[in-house]
XYZ file of C-alpha atoms in Angstrom:
123
model
C 72.195 110.412 66.402
C 75.877 110.400 65.492
C 77.694 107.501 63.818
C 81.486 107.251 63.576
C 83.182 104.573 61.486
C 86.939 104.028 61.382
C 88.782 101.459 59.270
C 92.512 100.930 59.733
C 94.709 99.094 57.235
C 98.176 97.708 57.910
C 99.652 97.618 54.430
C 103.141 96.530 55.483
C 105.168 96.280 58.684
C 105.991 99.996 58.539
C 103.140 101.497 56.484
C 99.503 101.896 57.523
C 96.416 103.834 56.464
C 93.106 104.880 57.980
C 89.740 106.008 56.624
C 87.067 107.540 58.837
C 83.511 108.763 58.332
C 81.226 110.659 60.700
C 77.506 111.126 60.066
C 75.227 113.281 62.181
C 71.506 113.077 61.568
C 69.406 116.196 61.254
C 68.819 118.070 64.496
C 66.894 120.957 65.949
C 68.878 123.940 67.216
C 66.561 126.505 68.749
C 63.997 127.245 66.040
C 66.279 126.017 63.223
C 65.975 122.524 61.772
C 69.431 121.531 60.514
C 69.946 118.947 57.760
C 72.214 115.888 58.217
C 75.995 116.264 57.892
C 78.533 113.656 56.724
C 82.308 114.134 56.882
C 85.097 111.837 55.646
C 88.790 111.814 56.456
C 91.868 109.711 55.743
C 95.460 109.354 56.766
C 98.630 107.399 56.125
C 101.636 106.768 58.348
C 105.112 105.465 57.621
C 107.674 104.367 60.194
C 111.155 105.628 59.383
C 114.652 105.557 60.877
C 114.455 101.895 61.926
C 111.134 102.397 63.677
C 112.306 105.303 65.832
C 110.232 107.861 63.934
C 106.835 108.025 62.266
C 105.618 110.430 59.577
C 101.858 110.950 59.284
C 99.792 112.656 56.593
C 96.113 113.276 57.352
C 93.195 114.900 55.596
C 89.893 115.955 57.169
C 86.679 116.653 55.260
C 88.128 115.288 52.031
C 84.998 115.964 49.981
C 84.369 119.417 51.537
C 80.960 118.229 52.696
C 80.863 119.604 56.242
C 78.333 122.352 55.762
C 75.314 123.335 57.752
C 72.054 123.737 55.877
C 68.975 124.634 57.818
C 65.543 126.134 57.748
C 63.478 128.031 60.248
C 59.783 128.768 60.102
C 58.746 130.884 63.025
C 55.549 132.892 63.066
C 55.447 134.568 59.628
C 59.229 134.470 59.019
C 60.854 131.819 56.804
C 64.652 131.591 56.901
C 66.923 129.338 54.855
C 70.541 129.242 55.935
C 73.705 127.737 54.590
C 76.956 127.886 56.524
C 80.176 126.703 54.979
C 83.446 126.998 56.877
C 86.997 126.157 55.907
C 86.842 122.593 57.187
C 89.249 120.932 54.760
C 92.402 120.441 56.791
C 95.569 118.666 55.691
C 98.290 117.958 58.249
C 101.725 116.416 58.339
C 103.226 115.227 61.590
C 106.377 113.611 62.871
C 106.690 111.504 66.031
C 109.986 110.441 67.604
C 110.026 107.402 69.916
C 112.770 108.113 72.447
C 112.726 104.778 74.300
C 112.124 102.460 71.365
C 113.945 99.190 71.933
C 115.019 99.854 75.521
C 113.243 97.834 78.164
C 113.275 98.995 81.740
C 113.058 96.160 84.263
C 110.479 96.643 87.008
C 111.757 96.985 90.566
C 111.090 93.798 92.528
C 110.041 94.280 96.120
C 110.967 91.654 98.675
C 108.546 92.808 101.342
C 105.466 94.896 101.685
C 105.026 98.288 103.265
C 104.372 96.697 106.685
C 107.971 95.430 106.806
C 109.289 98.856 105.825
C 107.207 100.461 108.578
C 108.542 98.008 111.179
C 112.121 98.794 110.126
C 111.381 102.487 110.417
C 110.143 102.203 114.044
C 112.986 99.857 115.016
C 111.236 96.509 115.493
């Protein structure tokens, strides 16, 4: 099974944070029994330039815990494995909202497509 938990916090009108955790129970991959894996991440975002832009900082695998430990016993061969990749990732991002504050009015139709079709054929 896999469980994902996400908690978002709105600290102020322009500042927010998020914490997330993913847990995957042990699983069988071929002849290898893999132990459970838990990974945590977090991020913060700040609106800037009167709400037209947002800066985000995120971190994945904060505790450097995403590693694969497993064991295989097949016939007369015992194998213990441990795989550790570079899973700690820190990112910074910027988003620009081009249409912030501008509302576009929807086009109001006075008739349906049947009326348009009748006009097209001359009735």
